[in-house]
Amino acid sequence: MDGGVPLTSGRDGLAAERPPEFRLAPAVLLLAGVHFAAHADRVLPAVAAPVLQARFGASDGAMGLLLGPAFVIAYIFGTILAGAWVDRARRYRLIAWSLVVWSLASAALGLAQTWEHLLAARLVVGLGQAALAPAALSILLQESPPGGGGRRVAAFTSGAALGRSGALLAGGALLALFAAVSGAWPDLRAPAPWRLMFFLTAVPNLILAVLLFRMAEPPPMLGAVRIANGDAFRWARRHRLALGIHLTVSSAAILLTQALGAWAPSLFVRAAGLEQAQGAMLAGVVVLIAGPAGHFLGGSLIDRMRRTGRSPATALALVFLPAAPCAALLGAAEGPVEVAAAFFALALVLGAVAVAALASFQPLVPGRLRGAGNAVYFATVSLVGLGLGPPLVGILSDSLGSGSQGALGTALALVTAGVAFPAALLSYVNRAAWSKTAAAAE
């Protein structure tokens, strides 16, 4: 006992105070809020995509490069480095400093004078966000009861869905407001609306940073100081079949999620015939509802599968199946109502898929290796998802019609069909290997 609070050492090799569940609520809410800010800043260039392409003369392919690889190149290296020591670091302070770095870099996007400046700032945003997910999941899952991590993962990742929605809503509203002010006072000398958007949206992050600095640090994981990179590699080599297939399937999930999120505002502009600000805000309203609903659906489904002794790999396969039909409907939709309805369905499905993939990865790695394991997970899925998703759709859209009205929706539908069905099959095939590896990790 320590001050009347028992110390526990669970089956995952964790040494930590076991607080009542309600004491974890502030941590979950705060970390979900930071995840909100992270994904809002990731999505802001997509909000401004039409005007950025016009301002800098960029094609869909070049825009896909900015939205995907320019972020993920630095992100994957930073994530792998963070994973090696995140479980023994002061995790709240690590997240706080990361937040400060990427917020300044996001604001710097508004100062860009060339396309190269945009790419450089985007790289720093990726580097700044690298430690967030491994550190946050290390905190949240350190106290997770057996079979109960799915909902906590969903609570954390719902911040990502809300962040995408918040960026679309706030970014679209700010663009509309600044454009209206510029129209009312044409002689007013002020930065372009898209520049002001990047400046102002970085300000609320400072409040989150202050809150993070004030959080009491959780105790480190037992044995975290003894973990070497070789431990993780030896575990991965022994269970390479289950881990390899699961990472492939998870990468497919994030590829589709990032492709949809990156091109949603442009899709509403082209297919629905809306103005840039209107398209961003309508997409934001849809994601605000569909995103969290899909995340909690995926997390709850994985928890239920584990409690009933069934392999979550089966559930992951099933939630992949509706993605292609929903994407086909989105590609064929015309007008705001049809586009919004099809977009809602696809966002709901992909939200469930993304969380189901992440939640069902956690049991595949022993608790003492969770920080390193999650770092590898996020580095891998981000490399494939962000690195290939947005540019693949952009390049295919260019080839179909040089960014014409119907080309973007068709490109998204083709990419979704080509990825979702093989991923579902792989996950179903992996169910026995998943169960074997999860049992060994207990």
Coordinates of C-alpha atoms in Angstrom, one line a residue:
M1 CA 0.0 0.0 0.0
D2 CA 1.1 3.6 -0.6
G3 CA -0.9 6.3 1.1
G4 CA -3.9 3.9 1.3
V5 CA -3.9 3.3 -2.5
P6 CA -2.9 -0.3 -3.5
L7 CA -0.1 -0.8 -6.0
T8 CA -0.8 -3.5 -8.5
S9 CA 1.3 -5.5 -10.9
G10 CA -0.9 -6.9 -13.6
R11 CA -0.5 -9.7 -16.0
D12 CA 1.0 -7.3 -18.5
G13 CA 3.8 -6.5 -16.2
L14 CA 2.6 -3.0 -15.2
A15 CA 3.3 -1.4 -11.9
A16 CA 0.9 1.4 -11.2
E17 CA -1.7 2.8 -8.8
R18 CA -5.1 1.3 -9.6
P19 CA -7.3 4.4 -9.3
P20 CA -11.1 4.4 -9.5
E21 CA -12.5 4.5 -13.0
F22 CA -13.7 8.1 -12.6
R23 CA -10.2 9.3 -12.0
L24 CA -9.2 8.2 -15.4
A25 CA -11.9 10.3 -17.1
P26 CA -9.9 13.6 -17.0
A27 CA -7.0 11.9 -18.7
V28 CA -9.2 10.3 -21.4
L29 CA -10.9 13.6 -22.1
L30 CA -7.7 15.6 -22.2
L31 CA -5.9 13.1 -24.4
A32 CA -8.9 12.9 -26.7
G33 CA -8.8 16.7 -26.9
V34 CA -5.2 16.7 -27.9
H35 CA -6.0 14.0 -30.5
F36 CA -8.7 16.4 -31.7
A37 CA -6.2 19.2 -32.1
A38 CA -3.7 16.9 -33.9
H39 CA -6.1 15.8 -36.5
A40 CA -7.6 19.2 -36.9
D41 CA -4.2 20.5 -37.8
R42 CA -3.6 17.6 -40.1
V43 CA -6.8 18.3 -42.0
L44 CA -6.5 22.1 -42.3
P45 CA -4.5 21.9 -45.6
A46 CA -7.3 19.8 -47.0
V47 CA -9.8 22.5 -46.0
A48 CA -7.8 25.0 -48.0
A49 CA -6.9 22.6 -50.8
P50 CA -8.9 24.4 -53.6
V51 CA -7.4 27.8 -52.9
L52 CA -3.9 26.4 -52.3
Q53 CA -4.0 24.6 -55.6
A54 CA -5.1 27.9 -57.3
R55 CA -2.6 30.0 -55.4
F56 CA 0.4 27.8 -56.1
G57 CA -0.7 26.2 -59.4
A58 CA -0.7 22.6 -57.9
S59 CA -2.3 19.6 -59.5
D60 CA -4.3 16.9 -57.6
G61 CA -1.1 14.8 -57.5
A62 CA 0.9 17.6 -56.0
M63 CA -1.8 18.3 -53.5
G64 CA -1.9 14.6 -52.5
L65 CA 1.9 14.9 -51.9
L66 CA 1.3 17.8 -49.5
L67 CA -1.6 16.1 -47.7
G68 CA 0.2 12.7 -47.3
P69 CA 3.9 12.0 -47.8
A70 CA 5.0 15.5 -46.7
F71 CA 3.5 14.8 -43.3
V72 CA 4.2 11.2 -42.9
I73 CA 8.0 11.2 -43.8
A74 CA 8.9 12.9 -40.6
Y75 CA 6.1 11.3 -38.6
I76 CA 7.2 7.7 -39.0
F77 CA 10.8 8.4 -38.0
G78 CA 9.7 10.4 -35.0
T79 CA 7.2 7.7 -34.0
I80 CA 9.8 4.9 -34.1
L81 CA 12.2 7.0 -32.0
A82 CA 9.6 7.9 -29.5
G83 CA 8.4 4.3 -29.1
A84 CA 11.7 3.1 -27.9
W85 CA 11.5 5.1 -24.7
V86 CA 8.0 6.5 -24.3
D87 CA 6.9 4.1 -21.5
R88 CA 9.7 5.4 -19.2
A89 CA 9.4 9.1 -20.2
R90 CA 7.4 11.8 -18.6
R91 CA 4.5 11.2 -21.0
Y92 CA 2.3 14.2 -20.4
R93 CA 5.3 16.6 -20.8
L94 CA 6.3 14.8 -23.9
I95 CA 2.9 15.3 -25.4
A96 CA 2.8 18.9 -24.3
W97 CA 6.1 19.8 -26.0
S98 CA 5.0 17.9 -29.1
L99 CA 1.8 20.0 -29.2
V100 CA 3.8 23.2 -29.0
V101 CA 6.1 22.2 -31.9
W102 CA 3.4 21.1 -34.3
S103 CA 1.2 24.1 -33.5
L104 CA 3.9 26.5 -34.4
A105 CA 4.6 24.5 -37.6
S106 CA 0.9 24.6 -38.5
A107 CA 0.8 28.4 -38.0
A108 CA 3.9 28.6 -40.3
L109 CA 1.8 27.1 -43.1
G110 CA 0.0 30.5 -43.2
L111 CA 3.4 32.2 -43.8
A112 CA 4.3 30.1 -46.8
Q113 CA 5.3 32.0 -50.0
T114 CA 6.1 29.0 -52.1
W115 CA 5.0 25.4 -52.5
E116 CA 8.3 24.3 -51.0
H117 CA 7.6 26.3 -47.9
L118 CA 4.3 24.5 -47.4
L119 CA 6.1 21.1 -47.8
A120 CA 8.7 22.1 -45.2
A121 CA 6.1 23.3 -42.6
R122 CA 4.1 20.1 -43.2
L123 CA 7.1 18.0 -42.4
V124 CA 7.6 19.7 -39.1
V125 CA 3.9 19.2 -38.3
G126 CA 4.4 15.5 -38.8
L127 CA 7.5 15.4 -36.7
G128 CA 5.8 17.2 -33.9
Q129 CA 2.8 14.8 -33.8
A130 CA 5.0 11.7 -33.8
A131 CA 5.1 11.0 -30.1
L132 CA 1.4 11.7 -29.4
A133 CA -0.3 8.4 -30.1
P134 CA 2.3 6.0 -28.5
A135 CA 2.5 8.2 -25.4
A136 CA -1.3 8.7 -25.0
L137 CA -2.1 5.0 -25.5
S138 CA 0.7 4.1 -23.1
I139 CA -1.1 6.2 -20.4
L140 CA -4.6 5.0 -21.2
L141 CA -3.9 1.3 -21.6
Q142 CA -1.6 1.1 -18.6
E143 CA -4.7 0.8 -16.4
S144 CA -7.0 -1.0 -18.8
P145 CA -8.8 -4.1 -17.4
P146 CA -8.7 -7.3 -19.4
G147 CA -11.0 -7.1 -22.4
G148 CA -11.8 -3.4 -21.7
G149 CA -9.3 -1.4 -23.8
G150 CA -11.5 -1.1 -26.9
R151 CA -13.7 1.6 -25.5
R152 CA -10.7 3.6 -24.2
V153 CA -9.1 3.4 -27.5
A154 CA -12.4 4.5 -29.1
A155 CA -12.6 7.4 -26.7
F156 CA -9.1 8.5 -27.7
T157 CA -9.5 8.0 -31.4
S158 CA -12.9 9.7 -31.4
G159 CA -10.9 12.8 -30.8
A160 CA -9.4 12.3 -34.3
A161 CA -12.8 12.0 -35.9
L162 CA -14.0 15.1 -34.1
G163 CA -10.8 16.9 -35.0
R164 CA -11.4 16.3 -38.6
S165 CA -14.9 17.5 -38.2
G166 CA -13.8 20.5 -36.2
A167 CA -11.2 21.5 -38.8
L168 CA -13.7 21.3 -41.6
L169 CA -16.3 23.3 -39.6
A170 CA -14.1 25.9 -38.1
G171 CA -11.9 26.2 -41.2
G172 CA -14.9 26.6 -43.5
A173 CA -16.5 29.1 -41.1
L174 CA -13.3 31.1 -40.8
L175 CA -12.8 31.2 -44.6
A176 CA -16.4 32.3 -45.1
L177 CA -16.1 35.0 -42.4
F178 CA -12.7 36.3 -43.7
A179 CA -14.0 36.4 -47.2
A180 CA -17.1 38.3 -46.1
V181 CA -15.0 40.8 -44.2
S182 CA -12.7 41.3 -47.2
G183 CA -15.8 41.8 -49.4
A184 CA -17.3 44.4 -47.1
W185 CA -14.1 46.3 -46.6
P186 CA -12.1 45.8 -49.9
D187 CA -9.5 48.4 -48.8
L188 CA -8.7 46.5 -45.7
R189 CA -5.1 45.3 -45.8
A190 CA -5.1 41.9 -44.2
P191 CA -3.6 38.5 -44.9
A192 CA -5.5 36.2 -47.2
P193 CA -8.3 34.2 -45.5
W194 CA -6.5 30.9 -45.8
R195 CA -3.4 32.4 -44.1
L196 CA -5.5 33.8 -41.2
M197 CA -7.2 30.3 -40.8
F198 CA -3.8 28.7 -40.1
F199 CA -2.8 31.4 -37.7
L200 CA -5.9 31.4 -35.6
T201 CA -6.6 27.7 -35.4
A202 CA -3.2 27.2 -33.7
V203 CA -4.1 29.4 -30.8
P204 CA -6.4 27.0 -28.8
N205 CA -3.6 24.4 -28.7
L206 CA -1.8 26.5 -26.2
I207 CA -4.5 26.0 -23.7
L208 CA -4.2 22.2 -24.1
A209 CA -0.5 22.5 -23.7
V210 CA -0.9 24.3 -20.3
L211 CA -3.3 21.6 -19.1
L212 CA -0.9 18.9 -20.1
F213 CA 2.0 20.5 -18.2
R214 CA -0.2 20.6 -15.1
M215 CA -1.2 16.8 -15.2
A216 CA 0.3 14.5 -12.7
E217 CA 2.6 12.0 -14.4
P218 CA 1.5 8.4 -14.1
P219 CA 4.0 5.8 -12.8
P220 CA 6.3 4.2 -15.4
M221 CA 5.7 0.7 -16.5
L222 CA 7.4 -2.0 -14.5
G223 CA 10.5 -3.1 -16.4
A224 CA 10.3 -0.4 -19.1
V225 CA 13.9 0.6 -18.4
R226 CA 15.0 -2.9 -19.3
I227 CA 13.3 -3.0 -22.7
A228 CA 15.6 -3.0 -25.6
N229 CA 14.8 -2.8 -29.3
G230 CA 15.8 -6.5 -29.6
D231 CA 12.9 -7.5 -27.3
A232 CA 10.3 -6.1 -29.7
F233 CA 12.0 -7.5 -32.7
R234 CA 12.3 -11.0 -31.2
W235 CA 8.6 -10.9 -30.3
A236 CA 7.7 -9.7 -33.9
R237 CA 9.8 -12.4 -35.4
R238 CA 8.2 -15.2 -33.4
H239 CA 4.7 -14.0 -34.3
R240 CA 5.4 -12.5 -37.7
L241 CA 2.4 -14.1 -39.4
A242 CA -0.3 -12.6 -37.2
L243 CA 1.5 -9.3 -36.8
G244 CA 2.4 -9.0 -40.4
I245 CA -1.2 -9.7 -41.7
H246 CA -2.7 -7.4 -39.0
L247 CA -0.4 -4.5 -39.9
T248 CA -1.2 -5.0 -43.5
V249 CA -4.9 -4.9 -42.9
S250 CA -4.6 -1.9 -40.5
S251 CA -2.6 0.0 -43.1
A252 CA -5.4 -0.6 -45.6
A253 CA -7.9 0.8 -43.1
I254 CA -5.9 4.0 -42.6
L255 CA -5.2 4.3 -46.3
L256 CA -8.9 4.5 -47.0
T257 CA -9.6 6.7 -44.0
Q258 CA -6.9 9.2 -44.9
A259 CA -7.9 9.2 -48.6
L260 CA -11.5 10.0 -47.7
G261 CA -10.5 12.7 -45.2
A262 CA -8.0 14.4 -47.4
W263 CA -10.3 14.8 -50.4
A264 CA -13.7 15.3 -48.7
P265 CA -13.7 19.1 -49.0
S266 CA -12.7 19.0 -52.6
L267 CA -15.3 16.3 -53.3
F268 CA -18.1 18.5 -51.9
V269 CA -16.9 21.4 -54.1
R270 CA -16.7 19.4 -57.3
A271 CA -19.5 16.9 -57.0
A272 CA -22.0 18.9 -54.9
G273 CA -21.3 22.2 -56.6
L274 CA -20.7 24.1 -53.3
E275 CA -18.4 26.9 -52.5
Q276 CA -15.2 26.1 -50.7
A277 CA -16.3 27.2 -47.3
Q278 CA -19.8 25.6 -47.7
G279 CA -18.2 22.3 -48.8
A280 CA -15.8 22.2 -45.8
M281 CA -18.6 23.0 -43.3
L282 CA -21.0 20.4 -44.7
A283 CA -18.3 17.7 -44.7
G284 CA -17.5 18.8 -41.1
V285 CA -21.2 18.3 -40.0
V286 CA -21.2 14.8 -41.5
V287 CA -17.9 13.8 -39.9
L288 CA -19.1 15.2 -36.6
I289 CA -21.8 12.6 -36.4
A290 CA -20.5 9.7 -38.5
G291 CA -16.9 9.7 -37.1
P292 CA -17.4 9.2 -33.4
A293 CA -20.4 6.8 -34.1
G294 CA -18.1 4.7 -36.2
H295 CA -15.3 4.8 -33.7
F296 CA -17.5 3.6 -30.8
L297 CA -19.1 1.0 -33.0
G298 CA -15.7 -0.4 -33.8
G299 CA -14.3 -0.3 -30.3
S300 CA -17.5 -1.9 -28.8
L301 CA -17.5 -4.6 -31.4
I302 CA -13.9 -5.6 -30.6
D303 CA -14.5 -5.6 -26.8
R304 CA -17.6 -7.9 -27.3
M305 CA -15.7 -10.3 -29.5
R306 CA -12.9 -10.6 -26.9
R307 CA -15.3 -11.1 -24.0
T308 CA -17.1 -13.9 -25.9
G309 CA -13.8 -15.6 -26.8
R310 CA -14.0 -15.0 -30.5
S311 CA -11.2 -13.6 -32.7
P312 CA -11.6 -9.8 -33.4
A313 CA -10.0 -10.5 -36.7
T314 CA -13.4 -11.8 -37.9
A315 CA -15.2 -8.6 -36.8
L316 CA -12.5 -6.6 -38.6
A317 CA -13.1 -8.5 -41.8
L318 CA -16.8 -7.9 -41.6
V319 CA -16.7 -4.2 -41.1
F320 CA -14.5 -3.8 -44.2
L321 CA -17.1 -5.2 -46.5
P322 CA -19.5 -2.3 -46.8
A323 CA -16.7 0.2 -47.6
A324 CA -16.6 -0.5 -51.4
P325 CA -20.4 -0.2 -52.0
C326 CA -20.5 3.0 -49.9
A327 CA -17.6 4.5 -51.9
A328 CA -19.3 3.5 -55.2
L329 CA -22.4 5.4 -54.1
L330 CA -20.2 8.4 -53.2
G331 CA -18.5 8.3 -56.5
A332 CA -21.8 8.4 -58.4
A333 CA -23.5 10.9 -56.1
E334 CA -24.5 14.4 -57.4
G335 CA -25.8 17.3 -55.5
P336 CA -25.3 18.2 -51.8
V337 CA -27.9 15.8 -50.3
E338 CA -26.7 12.7 -52.2
V339 CA -23.0 13.4 -51.6
A340 CA -23.6 14.1 -47.9
A341 CA -25.6 10.8 -47.5
A342 CA -23.0 8.7 -49.3
F343 CA -20.2 10.4 -47.5
F344 CA -21.9 9.8 -44.1
A345 CA -22.2 6.0 -44.8
L346 CA -18.5 5.7 -45.9
A347 CA -17.2 7.8 -43.0
L348 CA -19.2 5.6 -40.5
V349 CA -17.8 2.4 -42.0
L350 CA -14.2 3.6 -42.2
G351 CA -14.4 5.0 -38.6
A352 CA -15.4 1.6 -37.3
V353 CA -12.7 -0.1 -39.4
A354 CA -9.9 2.2 -38.2
V355 CA -10.7 1.7 -34.5
A356 CA -11.4 -2.0 -34.8
A357 CA -7.9 -2.4 -36.4
L358 CA -6.2 -0.4 -33.6
A359 CA -8.1 -2.0 -30.7
S360 CA -7.5 -5.5 -32.0
F361 CA -3.8 -4.8 -32.3
Q362 CA -3.3 -4.1 -28.6
P363 CA -3.8 -7.8 -27.4
L364 CA -1.1 -8.9 -29.9
V365 CA 1.7 -7.2 -27.9
P366 CA 2.7 -7.8 -24.3
G367 CA 2.1 -4.9 -22.0
R368 CA 5.8 -4.3 -21.4
L369 CA 6.3 -3.8 -25.2
R370 CA 3.2 -1.8 -25.7
G371 CA 5.0 1.5 -26.2
A372 CA 7.4 0.1 -28.8
G373 CA 4.6 -1.9 -30.4
N374 CA 2.3 1.0 -30.8
A375 CA 5.1 3.1 -32.2
V376 CA 5.7 0.5 -34.9
Y377 CA 2.0 0.2 -35.5
F378 CA 1.5 4.0 -36.1
A379 CA 4.7 4.3 -38.1
T380 CA 3.6 1.5 -40.4
V381 CA 0.0 2.4 -40.9
S382 CA 0.8 6.1 -41.3
L383 CA 3.5 5.4 -43.9
V384 CA 1.1 3.4 -46.0
G385 CA -2.1 5.2 -45.1
L386 CA -1.0 8.8 -45.4
G387 CA 1.9 8.1 -47.7
L388 CA -0.2 6.4 -50.3
G389 CA -3.9 7.2 -49.7
P390 CA -4.1 10.9 -50.6
P391 CA -1.6 10.9 -53.4
L392 CA -2.9 7.6 -54.9
V393 CA -6.4 9.1 -55.2
G394 CA -5.0 12.4 -56.6
I395 CA -2.8 10.7 -59.2
L396 CA -5.7 8.5 -60.3
S397 CA -8.0 11.5 -60.5
D398 CA -5.5 13.3 -62.7
S399 CA -5.3 10.3 -65.0
L400 CA -9.1 10.0 -65.3
G401 CA -9.8 13.6 -66.2
S402 CA -7.2 16.1 -64.9
G403 CA -9.2 16.8 -61.8
S404 CA -12.6 17.1 -63.5
Q405 CA -15.8 17.0 -61.6
G406 CA -16.5 13.2 -61.7
A407 CA -12.9 12.0 -61.8
L408 CA -12.2 12.5 -58.0
G409 CA -15.2 10.5 -56.9
T410 CA -14.5 7.7 -59.3
A411 CA -10.9 7.6 -58.2
L412 CA -11.9 7.3 -54.6
A413 CA -14.4 4.5 -55.4
L414 CA -11.8 2.5 -57.4
V415 CA -9.1 2.8 -54.7
T416 CA -11.6 1.8 -52.0
A417 CA -12.8 -1.3 -53.9
G418 CA -9.2 -2.3 -54.7
V419 CA -8.2 -2.1 -51.0
A420 CA -11.2 -3.1 -48.9
F421 CA -12.0 -6.5 -50.3
P422 CA -8.5 -7.9 -50.1
A423 CA -8.1 -6.5 -46.6
A424 CA -11.3 -8.2 -45.5
L425 CA -10.1 -11.5 -46.8
L426 CA -6.7 -11.2 -45.2
S427 CA -8.2 -10.4 -41.8
Y428 CA -10.6 -13.4 -42.0
V429 CA -7.7 -15.7 -42.9
N430 CA -5.7 -14.3 -39.9
R431 CA -8.2 -15.1 -37.2
A432 CA -6.5 -18.3 -35.9
A433 CA -3.0 -16.7 -35.9
W434 CA -4.4 -13.7 -34.1
S435 CA -5.9 -15.8 -31.3
K436 CA -2.7 -17.7 -30.9
T437 CA -0.5 -14.6 -30.7
A438 CA -3.0 -12.8 -28.3
A439 CA -2.9 -15.9 -26.0
A440 CA 0.9 -15.8 -25.9
A441 CA 0.9 -12.1 -25.1
E442 CA -1.2 -12.5 -22.0

